[in-house]
Amino acid sequence: MSTTTPAQPDIAPASPAASAASAPVPAPVAIAPPAAPSAAPTSAAPRRSRPPARDGRITGQPAFVLHSYPHKETSLIVDVFTREYGRIALVAKGAKRPHSQLRGVLQTFQPLQAGWTGKSELRILTGAEWVGGMLPLEKTALLCGFYLNELLVKLLARDDPHPVLFDHYVATLNQLAHNEPPPIVLRKFERALLKETGVAADLTRCTGTRLAVEAGQVYVVDPERGPRPARASDAWPKITGKTLLDMEREDYLDVATQAQSKLLMRFLLAHQLGGATLNTRQILIDLMQL
């Protein structure tokens, strides 16, 4: 992996964390909410338990900004990942105004305490406070962070809580900020994402037969069912049993495991994305062959 990293491209509309890191710590922001919309849409994903809301209001929820884009003349729609409520969309009223305190708060990769009101798919942000305590992402780590956010935006259903995945996301950002090897960090997160969304098969057992995967054998992984012995006619990535067992243990020290797991996860994610492209993935491939 090259140690020289070119200037970061403008990947996401959200402002890079590196620029926010140098700004003074913003004060908590409170916004007077309008009347709450009604009738929340039903999600196809299974719901998990989450704290009850009082009068449609949520306060003090751990959150990260994944993505944002303009809304009307002075506002933003902010896609946030929250610990107890999953991925939700919030209208940040007045956030585009030059003197809005929200401009310095709603940055990617900054831990926030957020509040909102409403029950429709598009809620109203009522408060946002920067928590701190995390190093900023820089250079390659910053690009990897945008890759994580793009995965979450494209693979997580709205309003589907994933507290374990949220904790894994926080740990992954910390690992990237402390310069841990990006290929290993990303493989662990990709696997956790598929597990927490219920689409990751057990890599230690063959599909159908339920026989144990053997380290010395060669397999393919059916995206819908799991591992099975490879056939000569298979076009899917061929993976050794050792790599599958290493991935299940989160042991990526072996160079062969790193190379094969990269191919396998790219294949499995492409299936889950249904052909949709990942902009940051292609940039990372071009830069680092991740």
mmCIF file of C-alpha atoms in Angstrom:
data_model
loop_
_atom_site.group_PDB
_atom_site.id
_atom_site.type_symbol
_atom_site.label_atom_id
_atom_site.label_comp_id
_atom_site.label_asym_id
_atom_site.label_seq_id
_atom_site.Cartn_x
_atom_site.Cartn_y
_atom_site.Cartn_z
ATOM 1 C CA MET A 1 0.000 0.000 0.000
ATOM 2 C CA SER A 2 1.428 3.341 -1.050
ATOM 3 C CA THR A 3 2.319 5.797 1.644
ATOM 4 C CA THR A 4 1.706 8.757 -0.629
ATOM 5 C CA THR A 5 -1.899 9.870 -0.648
ATOM 6 C CA PRO A 6 -3.188 12.365 -3.216
ATOM 7 C CA ALA A 7 -5.478 15.212 -2.280
ATOM 8 C CA GLN A 8 -8.912 14.021 -1.207
ATOM 9 C CA PRO A 9 -11.627 14.369 -3.853
ATOM 10 C CA ASP A 10 -14.999 15.941 -3.041
ATOM 11 C CA ILE A 11 -16.816 12.659 -2.381
ATOM 12 C CA ALA A 12 -19.785 13.649 -0.271
ATOM 13 C CA PRO A 13 -21.726 16.880 0.137
ATOM 14 C CA ALA A 14 -20.969 16.831 3.862
ATOM 15 C CA SER A 15 -17.942 18.946 4.801
ATOM 16 C CA PRO A 16 -14.764 16.957 5.622
ATOM 17 C CA ALA A 17 -14.045 16.399 9.276
ATOM 18 C CA ALA A 18 -10.501 17.663 8.898
ATOM 19 C CA SER A 19 -11.724 21.217 8.330
ATOM 20 C CA ALA A 20 -14.061 21.086 11.328
ATOM 21 C CA ALA A 21 -11.293 19.875 13.609
ATOM 22 C CA SER A 22 -9.519 23.219 13.467
ATOM 23 C CA ALA A 23 -12.655 25.260 14.211
ATOM 24 C CA PRO A 24 -13.581 26.316 17.771
ATOM 25 C CA VAL A 25 -15.895 23.956 19.579
ATOM 26 C CA PRO A 26 -19.440 25.096 18.727
ATOM 27 C CA ALA A 27 -22.058 25.695 21.356
ATOM 28 C CA PRO A 28 -25.148 23.490 21.661
ATOM 29 C CA VAL A 29 -27.885 24.500 19.248
ATOM 30 C CA ALA A 30 -31.615 24.475 19.888
ATOM 31 C CA ILE A 31 -34.231 25.045 17.215
ATOM 32 C CA ALA A 32 -37.897 25.696 17.753
ATOM 33 C CA PRO A 33 -39.705 22.797 16.075
ATOM 34 C CA PRO A 34 -42.853 23.082 13.991
ATOM 35 C CA ALA A 35 -45.828 20.807 14.460
ATOM 36 C CA ALA A 36 -44.856 17.167 14.142
ATOM 37 C CA PRO A 37 -45.852 15.386 10.920
ATOM 38 C CA SER A 38 -48.012 12.298 11.240
ATOM 39 C CA ALA A 39 -48.168 8.736 9.974
ATOM 40 C CA ALA A 40 -44.753 7.077 9.930
ATOM 41 C CA PRO A 41 -44.237 4.740 6.973
ATOM 42 C CA THR A 42 -43.856 1.058 7.626
ATOM 43 C CA SER A 43 -40.333 -0.312 7.086
ATOM 44 C CA ALA A 44 -39.819 -3.727 5.550
ATOM 45 C CA ALA A 45 -36.852 -4.353 7.855
ATOM 46 C CA PRO A 46 -37.542 -5.920 11.266
ATOM 47 C CA ARG A 47 -37.810 -3.377 14.067
ATOM 48 C CA ARG A 48 -35.757 -3.581 17.237
ATOM 49 C CA SER A 49 -36.618 -2.136 20.623
ATOM 50 C CA ARG A 50 -35.783 1.520 21.132
ATOM 51 C CA PRO A 51 -36.492 4.156 23.803
ATOM 52 C CA PRO A 52 -40.025 5.580 23.770
ATOM 53 C CA ALA A 53 -40.442 9.164 22.590
ATOM 54 C CA ARG A 54 -42.378 11.750 24.574
ATOM 55 C CA ASP A 55 -44.804 13.669 22.375
ATOM 56 C CA GLY A 56 -42.763 12.718 19.327
ATOM 57 C CA ARG A 57 -39.622 14.383 20.738
ATOM 58 C CA ILE A 58 -36.201 12.743 21.016
ATOM 59 C CA THR A 59 -33.316 14.386 22.874
ATOM 60 C CA GLY A 60 -29.688 13.562 23.635
ATOM 61 C CA GLN A 61 -29.368 10.746 21.089
ATOM 62 C CA PRO A 62 -25.795 9.693 20.110
ATOM 63 C CA ALA A 63 -25.466 10.318 16.379
ATOM 64 C CA PHE A 64 -23.120 10.848 13.438
ATOM 65 C CA VAL A 65 -23.767 12.743 10.214
ATOM 66 C CA LEU A 66 -23.484 10.408 7.222
ATOM 67 C CA HIS A 67 -24.475 12.753 4.423
ATOM 68 C CA SER A 68 -26.189 16.094 3.873
ATOM 69 C CA TYR A 69 -27.614 18.039 0.961
ATOM 70 C CA PRO A 70 -29.394 21.391 0.421
ATOM 71 C CA HIS A 71 -33.062 21.810 1.247
ATOM 72 C CA LYS A 72 -34.841 24.947 0.072
ATOM 73 C CA GLU A 73 -32.881 28.200 0.396
ATOM 74 C CA THR A 74 -31.355 28.076 3.862
ATOM 75 C CA SER A 75 -31.771 24.536 5.179
ATOM 76 C CA LEU A 76 -30.166 21.118 4.871
ATOM 77 C CA ILE A 77 -31.473 17.573 4.894
ATOM 78 C CA VAL A 78 -29.069 15.601 7.059
ATOM 79 C CA ASP A 79 -28.839 11.801 6.957
ATOM 80 C CA VAL A 80 -27.711 10.727 10.424
ATOM 81 C CA PHE A 81 -26.843 7.379 11.995
ATOM 82 C CA THR A 82 -28.157 7.196 15.567
ATOM 83 C CA ARG A 83 -27.501 4.529 18.143
ATOM 84 C CA GLU A 84 -31.063 3.725 19.202
ATOM 85 C CA TYR A 85 -33.101 4.830 16.168
ATOM 86 C CA GLY A 86 -30.899 3.804 13.252
ATOM 87 C CA ARG A 87 -30.537 5.887 10.115
ATOM 88 C CA ILE A 88 -32.934 8.815 9.933
ATOM 89 C CA ALA A 89 -33.345 11.974 7.832
ATOM 90 C CA LEU A 90 -33.570 15.345 9.586
ATOM 91 C CA VAL A 91 -34.345 18.829 8.297
ATOM 92 C CA ALA A 92 -31.791 21.265 9.734
ATOM 93 C CA LYS A 93 -33.584 24.586 9.395
ATOM 94 C CA GLY A 94 -31.375 27.573 8.656
ATOM 95 C CA ALA A 95 -28.183 25.487 8.632
ATOM 96 C CA LYS A 96 -26.977 27.121 5.396
ATOM 97 C CA ARG A 97 -27.165 30.636 6.792
ATOM 98 C CA PRO A 98 -23.696 32.230 7.157
ATOM 99 C CA HIS A 99 -23.955 32.730 10.921
ATOM 100 C CA SER A 100 -25.795 29.511 11.776
ATOM 101 C CA GLN A 101 -24.097 27.615 14.588
ATOM 102 C CA LEU A 102 -25.258 24.408 12.939
ATOM 103 C CA ARG A 103 -22.706 24.944 10.151
ATOM 104 C CA GLY A 104 -19.905 24.034 12.542
ATOM 105 C CA VAL A 105 -21.778 21.232 14.286
ATOM 106 C CA LEU A 106 -23.219 19.107 11.496
ATOM 107 C CA GLN A 107 -19.918 17.690 10.259
ATOM 108 C CA THR A 108 -19.114 14.092 9.325
ATOM 109 C CA PHE A 109 -17.162 11.874 11.742
ATOM 110 C CA GLN A 110 -17.919 14.085 14.758
ATOM 111 C CA PRO A 111 -19.810 12.452 17.639
ATOM 112 C CA LEU A 112 -23.003 14.392 18.350
ATOM 113 C CA GLN A 113 -25.891 14.481 20.780
ATOM 114 C CA ALA A 114 -28.919 15.147 18.590
ATOM 115 C CA GLY A 115 -32.599 15.807 19.146
ATOM 116 C CA TRP A 116 -35.555 15.895 16.792
ATOM 117 C CA THR A 117 -39.307 15.886 16.578
ATOM 118 C CA GLY A 118 -41.807 14.297 14.217
ATOM 119 C CA LYS A 119 -42.953 10.838 13.196
ATOM 120 C CA SER A 120 -42.803 11.042 9.401
ATOM 121 C CA GLU A 121 -39.855 9.854 7.331
ATOM 122 C CA LEU A 122 -38.469 13.409 7.333
ATOM 123 C CA ARG A 123 -38.163 14.734 10.894
ATOM 124 C CA ILE A 124 -37.168 18.178 12.196
ATOM 125 C CA LEU A 125 -33.815 18.667 13.945
ATOM 126 C CA THR A 126 -34.380 20.440 17.274
ATOM 127 C CA GLY A 127 -30.896 20.339 18.751
ATOM 128 C CA ALA A 128 -27.333 19.272 17.989
ATOM 129 C CA GLU A 129 -24.323 19.354 20.283
ATOM 130 C CA TRP A 130 -20.751 18.360 19.476
ATOM 131 C CA VAL A 131 -19.529 15.776 22.005
ATOM 132 C CA GLY A 132 -15.838 15.479 21.111
ATOM 133 C CA GLY A 133 -13.413 12.849 22.308
ATOM 134 C CA MET A 134 -12.384 11.490 18.894
ATOM 135 C CA LEU A 135 -9.379 12.253 16.724
ATOM 136 C CA PRO A 136 -10.152 13.713 13.280
ATOM 137 C CA LEU A 137 -9.715 11.534 10.199
ATOM 138 C CA GLU A 138 -6.994 12.633 7.815
ATOM 139 C CA LYS A 139 -5.702 11.672 4.376
ATOM 140 C CA THR A 140 -6.438 8.017 3.561
ATOM 141 C CA ALA A 141 -8.392 7.519 6.806
ATOM 142 C CA LEU A 142 -10.729 10.350 5.774
ATOM 143 C CA LEU A 143 -11.485 8.678 2.454
ATOM 144 C CA CYS A 144 -12.085 5.368 4.243
ATOM 145 C CA GLY A 145 -14.537 7.162 6.524
ATOM 146 C CA PHE A 146 -16.524 8.402 3.529
ATOM 147 C CA TYR A 147 -16.573 4.807 2.263
ATOM 148 C CA LEU A 148 -18.097 3.628 5.557
ATOM 149 C CA ASN A 149 -20.740 6.343 5.350
ATOM 150 C CA GLU A 150 -21.647 5.451 1.776
ATOM 151 C CA LEU A 151 -22.082 1.807 2.765
ATOM 152 C CA LEU A 152 -24.414 2.773 5.614
ATOM 153 C CA VAL A 153 -26.476 5.121 3.456
ATOM 154 C CA LYS A 154 -26.947 2.518 0.720
ATOM 155 C CA LEU A 155 -27.369 -0.641 2.815
ATOM 156 C CA LEU A 156 -29.207 0.435 5.980
ATOM 157 C CA ALA A 157 -32.977 0.790 5.890
ATOM 158 C CA ARG A 158 -34.346 3.923 7.511
ATOM 159 C CA ASP A 159 -35.682 3.659 11.068
ATOM 160 C CA ASP A 160 -34.094 0.265 11.700
ATOM 161 C CA PRO A 161 -32.051 0.434 14.950
ATOM 162 C CA HIS A 162 -28.606 -1.199 14.969
ATOM 163 C CA PRO A 163 -26.921 -0.276 18.277
ATOM 164 C CA VAL A 164 -24.221 -2.967 17.914
ATOM 165 C CA LEU A 165 -23.351 -1.719 14.429
ATOM 166 C CA PHE A 166 -23.306 1.871 15.734
ATOM 167 C CA ASP A 167 -20.728 0.863 18.358
ATOM 168 C CA HIS A 168 -18.724 -0.936 15.685
ATOM 169 C CA TYR A 169 -18.828 2.213 13.528
ATOM 170 C CA VAL A 170 -17.431 4.306 16.398
ATOM 171 C CA ALA A 171 -14.675 1.738 17.010
ATOM 172 C CA THR A 172 -13.833 1.668 13.294
ATOM 173 C CA LEU A 173 -13.494 5.462 13.111
ATOM 174 C CA ASN A 174 -11.160 5.356 16.109
ATOM 175 C CA GLN A 175 -9.060 2.617 14.525
ATOM 176 C CA LEU A 176 -8.734 4.580 11.284
ATOM 177 C CA ALA A 177 -7.849 7.758 13.204
ATOM 178 C CA HIS A 178 -5.077 5.845 15.006
ATOM 179 C CA ASN A 179 -3.623 4.637 11.681
ATOM 180 C CA GLU A 180 -4.524 0.972 12.003
ATOM 181 C CA PRO A 181 -4.240 -0.854 8.617
ATOM 182 C CA PRO A 182 -7.216 0.289 6.501
ATOM 183 C CA PRO A 183 -7.675 -3.015 4.593
ATOM 184 C CA ILE A 184 -8.093 -4.979 7.838
ATOM 185 C CA VAL A 185 -10.255 -2.319 9.503
ATOM 186 C CA LEU A 186 -12.566 -2.108 6.477
ATOM 187 C CA ARG A 187 -12.938 -5.887 6.125
ATOM 188 C CA LYS A 188 -14.027 -6.166 9.755
ATOM 189 C CA PHE A 189 -16.589 -3.390 9.347
ATOM 190 C CA GLU A 190 -17.965 -4.789 6.073
ATOM 191 C CA ARG A 191 -18.465 -8.171 7.724
ATOM 192 C CA ALA A 192 -20.112 -6.574 10.783
ATOM 193 C CA LEU A 193 -22.449 -4.594 8.512
ATOM 194 C CA LEU A 194 -23.640 -7.733 6.721
ATOM 195 C CA LYS A 195 -24.059 -9.572 10.028
ATOM 196 C CA GLU A 196 -26.062 -6.804 11.694
ATOM 197 C CA THR A 197 -28.353 -6.402 8.691
ATOM 198 C CA GLY A 198 -29.043 -10.145 8.682
ATOM 199 C CA VAL A 199 -27.520 -11.082 5.327
ATOM 200 C CA ALA A 200 -24.205 -12.651 6.410
ATOM 201 C CA ALA A 201 -23.986 -16.444 6.331
ATOM 202 C CA ASP A 202 -22.024 -18.569 8.796
ATOM 203 C CA LEU A 203 -18.640 -19.016 7.098
ATOM 204 C CA THR A 204 -17.734 -22.051 9.196
ATOM 205 C CA ARG A 205 -20.457 -24.358 7.769
ATOM 206 C CA CYS A 206 -21.327 -25.461 4.242
ATOM 207 C CA THR A 207 -24.776 -24.547 3.059
ATOM 208 C CA GLY A 208 -27.138 -27.490 2.663
ATOM 209 C CA THR A 209 -24.922 -30.169 4.200
ATOM 210 C CA ARG A 210 -23.956 -28.117 7.296
ATOM 211 C CA LEU A 211 -20.583 -29.846 7.218
ATOM 212 C CA ALA A 212 -17.725 -27.921 8.791
ATOM 213 C CA VAL A 213 -15.596 -25.832 6.443
ATOM 214 C CA GLU A 214 -12.116 -27.362 6.142
ATOM 215 C CA ALA A 215 -9.068 -25.100 6.005
ATOM 216 C CA GLY A 216 -7.429 -27.038 3.137
ATOM 217 C CA GLN A 217 -10.445 -27.075 0.806
ATOM 218 C CA VAL A 218 -11.607 -24.473 -1.742
ATOM 219 C CA TYR A 219 -15.086 -22.936 -1.576
ATOM 220 C CA VAL A 220 -17.381 -20.339 -3.097
ATOM 221 C CA VAL A 221 -19.865 -18.314 -1.049
ATOM 222 C CA ASP A 222 -23.435 -18.114 -2.294
ATOM 223 C CA PRO A 223 -24.577 -14.570 -1.321
ATOM 224 C CA GLU A 224 -28.006 -15.890 -0.333
ATOM 225 C CA ARG A 225 -27.015 -19.153 1.353
ATOM 226 C CA GLY A 226 -23.348 -19.370 2.337
ATOM 227 C CA PRO A 227 -20.255 -21.481 1.564
ATOM 228 C CA ARG A 228 -20.203 -24.626 -0.550
ATOM 229 C CA PRO A 229 -17.370 -26.582 -2.206
ATOM 230 C CA ALA A 230 -16.129 -24.883 -5.361
ATOM 231 C CA ARG A 231 -16.735 -26.401 -8.794
ATOM 232 C CA ALA A 232 -14.618 -25.900 -11.904
ATOM 233 C CA SER A 233 -17.490 -24.085 -13.606
ATOM 234 C CA ASP A 234 -17.968 -21.533 -10.786
ATOM 235 C CA ALA A 235 -17.505 -17.890 -11.770
ATOM 236 C CA TRP A 236 -17.760 -16.676 -8.177
ATOM 237 C CA PRO A 237 -14.543 -15.938 -6.230
ATOM 238 C CA LYS A 238 -12.858 -19.119 -5.053
ATOM 239 C CA ILE A 239 -11.846 -18.877 -1.405
ATOM 240 C CA THR A 240 -9.871 -21.297 0.749
ATOM 241 C CA GLY A 241 -11.465 -22.698 3.854
ATOM 242 C CA LYS A 242 -8.678 -21.116 5.897
ATOM 243 C CA THR A 243 -9.681 -17.651 4.695
ATOM 244 C CA LEU A 244 -13.341 -18.281 5.610
ATOM 245 C CA LEU A 245 -12.372 -19.499 9.074
ATOM 246 C CA ASP A 246 -9.993 -16.553 9.537
ATOM 247 C CA MET A 247 -12.757 -14.110 8.578
ATOM 248 C CA GLU A 248 -15.152 -15.644 11.075
ATOM 249 C CA ARG A 249 -12.463 -15.178 13.770
ATOM 250 C CA GLU A 250 -11.621 -11.659 12.506
ATOM 251 C CA ASP A 251 -8.020 -12.792 11.997
ATOM 252 C CA TYR A 252 -6.580 -10.993 8.975
ATOM 253 C CA LEU A 253 -2.861 -11.352 9.669
ATOM 254 C CA ASP A 254 -2.319 -13.808 6.801
ATOM 255 C CA VAL A 255 -1.567 -12.014 3.516
ATOM 256 C CA ALA A 256 -3.583 -14.602 1.576
ATOM 257 C CA THR A 257 -6.554 -14.037 3.873
ATOM 258 C CA GLN A 258 -6.345 -10.297 3.265
ATOM 259 C CA ALA A 259 -6.302 -10.737 -0.523
ATOM 260 C CA GLN A 260 -9.083 -13.333 -0.694
ATOM 261 C CA SER A 261 -11.324 -11.577 1.834
ATOM 262 C CA LYS A 262 -11.066 -8.386 -0.227
ATOM 263 C CA LEU A 263 -12.366 -10.203 -3.321
ATOM 264 C CA LEU A 264 -15.087 -12.003 -1.371
ATOM 265 C CA MET A 265 -16.401 -8.901 0.395
ATOM 266 C CA ARG A 266 -16.418 -6.928 -2.853
ATOM 267 C CA PHE A 267 -18.502 -9.718 -4.412
ATOM 268 C CA LEU A 268 -20.938 -9.992 -1.473
ATOM 269 C CA LEU A 269 -21.423 -6.242 -1.166
ATOM 270 C CA ALA A 270 -22.033 -5.904 -4.909
ATOM 271 C CA HIS A 271 -24.818 -8.482 -4.589
ATOM 272 C CA GLN A 272 -26.443 -6.635 -1.684
ATOM 273 C CA LEU A 273 -26.173 -3.331 -3.542
ATOM 274 C CA GLY A 274 -28.010 -4.800 -6.518
ATOM 275 C CA GLY A 275 -25.623 -3.324 -9.054
ATOM 276 C CA ALA A 276 -25.411 0.141 -7.489
ATOM 277 C CA THR A 277 -21.907 1.570 -7.593
ATOM 278 C CA LEU A 278 -19.931 2.803 -4.616
ATOM 279 C CA ASN A 279 -18.103 5.974 -5.579
ATOM 280 C CA THR A 280 -15.658 5.877 -2.686
ATOM 281 C CA ARG A 281 -14.934 2.177 -3.210
ATOM 282 C CA GLN A 282 -13.722 2.839 -6.747
ATOM 283 C CA ILE A 283 -11.556 5.713 -5.580
ATOM 284 C CA LEU A 284 -10.048 3.524 -2.856
ATOM 285 C CA ILE A 285 -9.387 0.750 -5.361
ATOM 286 C CA ASP A 286 -7.620 3.199 -7.648
ATOM 287 C CA LEU A 287 -5.541 4.681 -4.846
ATOM 288 C CA MET A 288 -4.752 1.725 -2.616
ATOM 289 C CA GLN A 289 -6.144 -1.471 -4.121
ATOM 290 C CA LEU A 290 -8.261 -2.020 -0.977
#
